[in-house]
CSV table of C-alpha atoms in Angstrom, one decimal:
chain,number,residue,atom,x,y,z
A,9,UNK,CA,-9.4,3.9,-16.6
A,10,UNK,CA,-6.2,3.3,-15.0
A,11,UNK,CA,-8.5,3.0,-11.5
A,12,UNK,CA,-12.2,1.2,-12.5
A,13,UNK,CA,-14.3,2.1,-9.4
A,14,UNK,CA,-17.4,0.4,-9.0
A,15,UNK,CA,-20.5,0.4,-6.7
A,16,UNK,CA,-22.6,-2.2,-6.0
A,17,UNK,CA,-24.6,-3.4,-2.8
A,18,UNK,CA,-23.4,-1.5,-0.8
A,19,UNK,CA,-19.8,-2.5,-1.7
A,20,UNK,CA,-17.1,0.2,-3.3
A,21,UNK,CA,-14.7,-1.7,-5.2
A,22,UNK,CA,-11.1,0.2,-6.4
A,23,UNK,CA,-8.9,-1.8,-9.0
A,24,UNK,CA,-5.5,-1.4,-10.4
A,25,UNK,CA,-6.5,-1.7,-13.9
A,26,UNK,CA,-2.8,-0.6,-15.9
A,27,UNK,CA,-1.9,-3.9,-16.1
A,28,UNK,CA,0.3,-3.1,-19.5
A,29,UNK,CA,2.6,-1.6,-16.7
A,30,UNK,CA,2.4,-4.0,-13.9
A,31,UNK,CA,-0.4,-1.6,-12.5
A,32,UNK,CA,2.4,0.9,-11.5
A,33,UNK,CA,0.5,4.0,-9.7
A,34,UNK,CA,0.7,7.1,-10.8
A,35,UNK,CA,0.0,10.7,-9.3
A,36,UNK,CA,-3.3,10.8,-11.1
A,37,UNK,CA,-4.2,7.4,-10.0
A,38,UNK,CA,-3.7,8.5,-6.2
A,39,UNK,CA,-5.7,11.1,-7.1
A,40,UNK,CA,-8.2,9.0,-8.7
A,41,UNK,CA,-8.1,6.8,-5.4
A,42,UNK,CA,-8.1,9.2,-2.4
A,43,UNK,CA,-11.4,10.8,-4.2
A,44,UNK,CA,-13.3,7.6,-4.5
A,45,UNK,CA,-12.5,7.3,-0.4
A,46,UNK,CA,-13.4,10.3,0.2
A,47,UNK,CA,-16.5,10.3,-1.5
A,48,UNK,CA,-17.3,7.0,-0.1
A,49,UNK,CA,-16.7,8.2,3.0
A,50,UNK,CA,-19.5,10.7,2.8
A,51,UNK,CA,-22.1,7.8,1.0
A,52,UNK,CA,-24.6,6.1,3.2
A,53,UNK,CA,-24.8,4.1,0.4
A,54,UNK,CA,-21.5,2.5,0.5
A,55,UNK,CA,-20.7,0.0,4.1
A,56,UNK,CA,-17.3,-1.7,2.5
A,57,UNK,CA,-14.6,-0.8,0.5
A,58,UNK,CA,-12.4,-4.1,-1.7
A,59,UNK,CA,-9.5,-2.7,-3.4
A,60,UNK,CA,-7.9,-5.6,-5.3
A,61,UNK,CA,-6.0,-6.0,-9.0
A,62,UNK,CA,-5.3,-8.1,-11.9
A,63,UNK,CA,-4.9,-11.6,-11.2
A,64,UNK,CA,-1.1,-11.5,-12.5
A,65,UNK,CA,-0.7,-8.7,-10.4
A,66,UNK,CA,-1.8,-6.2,-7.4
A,67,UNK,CA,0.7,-3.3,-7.9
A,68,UNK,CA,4.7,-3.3,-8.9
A,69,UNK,CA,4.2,0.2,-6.5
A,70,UNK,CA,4.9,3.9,-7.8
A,71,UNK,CA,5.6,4.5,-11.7
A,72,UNK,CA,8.8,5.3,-11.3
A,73,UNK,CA,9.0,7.6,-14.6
A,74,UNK,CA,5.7,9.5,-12.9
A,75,UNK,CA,7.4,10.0,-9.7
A,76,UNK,CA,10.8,10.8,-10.8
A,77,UNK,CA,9.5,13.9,-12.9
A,78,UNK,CA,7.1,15.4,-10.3
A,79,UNK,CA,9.9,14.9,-7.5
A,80,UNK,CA,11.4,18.8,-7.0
A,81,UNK,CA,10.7,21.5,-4.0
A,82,UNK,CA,7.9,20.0,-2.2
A,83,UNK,CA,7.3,17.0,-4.2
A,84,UNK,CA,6.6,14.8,-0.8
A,85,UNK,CA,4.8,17.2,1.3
A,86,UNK,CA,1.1,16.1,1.9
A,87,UNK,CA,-0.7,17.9,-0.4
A,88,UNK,CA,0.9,15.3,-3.1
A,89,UNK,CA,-1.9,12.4,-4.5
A,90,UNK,CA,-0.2,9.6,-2.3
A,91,UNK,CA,-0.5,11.4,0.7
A,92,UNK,CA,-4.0,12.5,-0.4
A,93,UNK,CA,-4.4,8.5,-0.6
A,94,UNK,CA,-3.1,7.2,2.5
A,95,UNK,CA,-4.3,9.8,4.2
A,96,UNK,CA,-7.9,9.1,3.2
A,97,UNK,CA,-7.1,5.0,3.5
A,98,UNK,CA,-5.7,5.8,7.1
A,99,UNK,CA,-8.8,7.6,8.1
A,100,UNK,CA,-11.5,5.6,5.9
A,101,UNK,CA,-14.2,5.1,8.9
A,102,UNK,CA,-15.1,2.0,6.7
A,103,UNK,CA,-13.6,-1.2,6.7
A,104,UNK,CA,-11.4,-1.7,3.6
A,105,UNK,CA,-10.5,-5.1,2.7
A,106,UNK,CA,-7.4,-6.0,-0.2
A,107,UNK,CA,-7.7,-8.9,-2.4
A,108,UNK,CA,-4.3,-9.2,-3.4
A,109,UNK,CA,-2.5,-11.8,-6.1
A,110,UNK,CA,0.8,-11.1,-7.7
A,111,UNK,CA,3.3,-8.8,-6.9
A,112,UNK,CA,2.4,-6.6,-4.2
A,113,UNK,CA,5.7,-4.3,-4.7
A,114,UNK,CA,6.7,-0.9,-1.7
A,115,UNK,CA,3.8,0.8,-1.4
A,116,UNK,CA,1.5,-2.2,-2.8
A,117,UNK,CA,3.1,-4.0,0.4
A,118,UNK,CA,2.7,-0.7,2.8
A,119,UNK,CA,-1.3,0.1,2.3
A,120,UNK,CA,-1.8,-3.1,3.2
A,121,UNK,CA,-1.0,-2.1,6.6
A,122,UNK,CA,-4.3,-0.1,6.7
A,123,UNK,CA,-6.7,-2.4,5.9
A,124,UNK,CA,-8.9,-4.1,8.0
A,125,UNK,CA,-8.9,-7.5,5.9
A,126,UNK,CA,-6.5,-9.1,3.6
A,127,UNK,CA,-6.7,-11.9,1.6
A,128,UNK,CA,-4.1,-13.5,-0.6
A,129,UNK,CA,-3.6,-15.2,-3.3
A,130,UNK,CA,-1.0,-18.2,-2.4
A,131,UNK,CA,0.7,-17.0,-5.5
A,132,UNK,CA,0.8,-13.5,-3.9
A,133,UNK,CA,4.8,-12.1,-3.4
A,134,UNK,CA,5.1,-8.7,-1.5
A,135,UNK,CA,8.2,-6.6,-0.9
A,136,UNK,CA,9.1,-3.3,0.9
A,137,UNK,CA,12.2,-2.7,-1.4
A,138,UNK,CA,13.2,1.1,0.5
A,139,UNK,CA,16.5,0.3,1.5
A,140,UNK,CA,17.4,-1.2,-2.4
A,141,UNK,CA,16.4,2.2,-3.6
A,142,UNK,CA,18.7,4.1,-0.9
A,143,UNK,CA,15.2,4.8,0.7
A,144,UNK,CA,13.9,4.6,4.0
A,145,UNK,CA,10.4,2.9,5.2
A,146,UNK,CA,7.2,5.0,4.8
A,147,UNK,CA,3.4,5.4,5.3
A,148,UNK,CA,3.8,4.5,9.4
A,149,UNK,CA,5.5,0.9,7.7
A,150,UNK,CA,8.4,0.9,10.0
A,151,UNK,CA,6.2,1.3,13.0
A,152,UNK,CA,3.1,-1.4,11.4
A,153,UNK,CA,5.3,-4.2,10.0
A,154,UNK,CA,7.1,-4.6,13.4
A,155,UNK,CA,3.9,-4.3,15.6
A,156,UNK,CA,2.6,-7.1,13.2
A,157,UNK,CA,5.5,-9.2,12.9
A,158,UNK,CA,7.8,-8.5,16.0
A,159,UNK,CA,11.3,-7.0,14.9
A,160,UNK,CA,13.5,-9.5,13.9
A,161,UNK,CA,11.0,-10.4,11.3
A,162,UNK,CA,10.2,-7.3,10.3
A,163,UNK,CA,14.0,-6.3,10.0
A,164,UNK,CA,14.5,-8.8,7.8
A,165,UNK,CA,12.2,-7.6,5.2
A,166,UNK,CA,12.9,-4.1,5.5
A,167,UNK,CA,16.3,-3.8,5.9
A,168,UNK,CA,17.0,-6.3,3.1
A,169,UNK,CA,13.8,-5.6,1.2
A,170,UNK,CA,13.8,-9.1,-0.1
A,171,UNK,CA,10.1,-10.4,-1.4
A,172,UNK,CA,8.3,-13.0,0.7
A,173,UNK,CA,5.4,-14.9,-0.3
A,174,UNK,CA,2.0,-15.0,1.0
A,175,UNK,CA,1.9,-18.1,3.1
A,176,UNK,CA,4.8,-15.7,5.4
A,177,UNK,CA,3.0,-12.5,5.0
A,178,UNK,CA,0.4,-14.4,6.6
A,179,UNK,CA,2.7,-15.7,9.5
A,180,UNK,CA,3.5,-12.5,10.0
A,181,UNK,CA,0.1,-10.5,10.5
A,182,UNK,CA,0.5,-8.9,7.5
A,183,UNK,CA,-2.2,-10.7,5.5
A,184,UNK,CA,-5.4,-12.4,7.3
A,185,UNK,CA,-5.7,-15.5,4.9
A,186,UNK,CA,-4.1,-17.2,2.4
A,187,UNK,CA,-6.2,-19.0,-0.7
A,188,UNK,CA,-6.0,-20.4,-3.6
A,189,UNK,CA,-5.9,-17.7,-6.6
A,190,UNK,CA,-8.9,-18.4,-8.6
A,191,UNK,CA,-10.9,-18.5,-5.2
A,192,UNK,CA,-9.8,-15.3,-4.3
A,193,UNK,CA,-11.8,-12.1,-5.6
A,194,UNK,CA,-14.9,-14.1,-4.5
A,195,UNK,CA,-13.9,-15.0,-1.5
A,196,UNK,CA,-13.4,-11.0,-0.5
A,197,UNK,CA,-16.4,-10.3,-2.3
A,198,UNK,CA,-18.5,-12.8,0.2
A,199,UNK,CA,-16.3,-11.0,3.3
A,200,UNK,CA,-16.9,-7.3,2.0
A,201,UNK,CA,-21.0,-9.1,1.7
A,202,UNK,CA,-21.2,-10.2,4.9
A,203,UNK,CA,-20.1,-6.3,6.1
A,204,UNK,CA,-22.7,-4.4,4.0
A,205,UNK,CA,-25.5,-6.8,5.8
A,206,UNK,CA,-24.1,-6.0,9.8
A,207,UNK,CA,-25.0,-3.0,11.7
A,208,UNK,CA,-22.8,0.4,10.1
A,209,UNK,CA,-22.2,2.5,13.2
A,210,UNK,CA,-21.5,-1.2,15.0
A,211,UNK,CA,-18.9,-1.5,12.6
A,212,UNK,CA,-18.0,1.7,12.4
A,213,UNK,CA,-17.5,2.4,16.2
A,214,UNK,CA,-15.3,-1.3,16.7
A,215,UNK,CA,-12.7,0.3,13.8
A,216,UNK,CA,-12.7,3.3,15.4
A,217,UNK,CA,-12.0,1.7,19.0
A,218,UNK,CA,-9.5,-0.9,17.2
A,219,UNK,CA,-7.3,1.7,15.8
A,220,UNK,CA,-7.9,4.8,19.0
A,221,UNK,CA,-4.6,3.4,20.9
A,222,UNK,CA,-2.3,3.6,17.7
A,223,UNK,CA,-3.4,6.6,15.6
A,224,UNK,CA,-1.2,9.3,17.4
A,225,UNK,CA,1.9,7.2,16.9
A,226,UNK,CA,0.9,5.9,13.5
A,227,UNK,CA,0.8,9.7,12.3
A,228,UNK,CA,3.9,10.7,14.0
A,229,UNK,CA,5.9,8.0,12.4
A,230,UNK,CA,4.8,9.2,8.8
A,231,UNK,CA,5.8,12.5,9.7
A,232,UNK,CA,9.0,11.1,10.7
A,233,UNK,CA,9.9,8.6,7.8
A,234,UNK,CA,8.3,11.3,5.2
A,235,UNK,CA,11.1,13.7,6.6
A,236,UNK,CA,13.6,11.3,6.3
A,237,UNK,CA,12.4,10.2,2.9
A,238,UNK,CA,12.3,13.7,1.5
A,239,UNK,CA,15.8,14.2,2.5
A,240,UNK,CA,17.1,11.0,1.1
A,241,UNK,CA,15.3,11.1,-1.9
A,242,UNK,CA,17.5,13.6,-3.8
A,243,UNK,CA,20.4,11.6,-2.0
A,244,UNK,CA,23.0,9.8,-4.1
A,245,UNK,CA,22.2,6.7,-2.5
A,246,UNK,CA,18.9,7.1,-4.5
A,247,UNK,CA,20.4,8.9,-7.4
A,248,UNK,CA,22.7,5.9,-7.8
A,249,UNK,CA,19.5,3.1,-7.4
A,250,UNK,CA,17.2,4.9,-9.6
A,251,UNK,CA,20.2,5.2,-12.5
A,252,UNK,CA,21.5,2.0,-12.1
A,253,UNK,CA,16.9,1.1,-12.3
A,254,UNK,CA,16.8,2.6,-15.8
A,255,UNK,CA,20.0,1.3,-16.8
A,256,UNK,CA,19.2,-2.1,-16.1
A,257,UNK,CA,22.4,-2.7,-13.8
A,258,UNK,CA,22.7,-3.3,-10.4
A,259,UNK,CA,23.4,-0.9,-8.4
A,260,UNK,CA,27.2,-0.1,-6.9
A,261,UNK,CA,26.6,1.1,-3.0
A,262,UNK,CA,30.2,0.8,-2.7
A,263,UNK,CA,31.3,4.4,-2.3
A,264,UNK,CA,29.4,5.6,-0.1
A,265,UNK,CA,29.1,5.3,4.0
């Protein structure tokens, strides 16, 4: 199973579990993904969600093979398996924590941004590559990342789309606490614990009340990056990143502006 979902008291755990590909995401594994929310969502049973990785590595982001050959006429609209993902991470009435080591590559970096709690490894590297792949920000990440961070950070890493380690994701709002790697899944474990054993609606309602004064403009902005993406997706900007990607090059940006 590219996605190994567990349950067990009272904790839902997702993993990227691909790790012969860097735990690159597929449409299937959204798919996979956005189910196991929504049926948690519906579960008394379940009080947290962890989604975490391999220790080598969260997620290098979208198989870019698997997304290249489903992108055609209405390839990003939102009944596609990310959107069907973030849609159900976004609205998860749960709290969702991320254990994340390794690379934590575009969209690995981006969900981030709706969860409640995450921990990293302090061998944990995370990048919002967009602009690299004649892309633009998306998932509300243009809005999120400079809320957290304040903008001259946050243009830094997403108009350059440079990594950054953990120990700066963490100065930046981005992660809630930095540990040591081989203390890490346990340590999320113990936080998802301590949520399973406090009151559900209590923690419930607080989400709810924490996120009330952002979620009109957090779905307008993904409405406006995915509209922007769309159209610069089949761009030659992108055209030019994602040949120069499989031809192991870099890519020449030169002619265009």
């Amino acid at each position: 199973m590219d996605i190994q979902t567990t349950t067990a008291n009272g904790i839902l755990t997702l993993e990227f579990n691909r790790p012969e590909r860097k735990n690159a995401i597929t449409g299937a594994m959204y798919s996979t993904l956005a189910s196991a929310l929504r049926n948690a969502e519906q579960d008394p049973s379940v009080r947290a969600i962890l989604i975490t990785g391999k220790p080598e590595i969260f997620t290098a982001g979208n198989d870019l093979d698997d997304f290249l050959n489903n992108v055609g006429v209405g390839a990003m609209t939102e009944d596609r398996p990310v959107f069907q993902f973030m849609q159900a991470l976004e609205g998860c009435s749960k709290p969702v924590i991320a254990a994340v080591s390794g690379l934590a590559v575009g969209i690995g970096t981006t969900l981030l941004m709706h969860c409640d709690l995450v921990y990293a490894a302090d061998s944990a590297k995370f990048s919002m590559p967009f602009t690299q792949l004649g892309l633009c920000p998306e998932f509300a990440s243009s809005l999120l990342v400079a809320q957290a961070a304040g903008h001259a950070r946050a243009a830094e890493k997403l108009l350059l789309g440079e990594a950054f380690p953990a120990q700066e994701a963490f100065e930046m709002g981005i992660v809630t606490k930095v540990l040591p790697a081989a203390e890490l899944l346990a340590f999320a474990q113990g936080q998802a614990a301590k949520l399973v054993k406090l009151p559900p609606v209590s923690v419930r309602t607080t989400k709810a009340l924490m996120k009330r004064s952002r979620a009109a403009l957090v779905k307008e902005t993904i409405a406006v990056e995915n509209e922007r993406f769309s159209a610069m997706l089949t761009g030659a900007e992108a055209k030019e990143a994602f040949t120069a990607f499989f031809e192991k090059r870099k890519p020449d940006f030169s002619k265009f502006d």
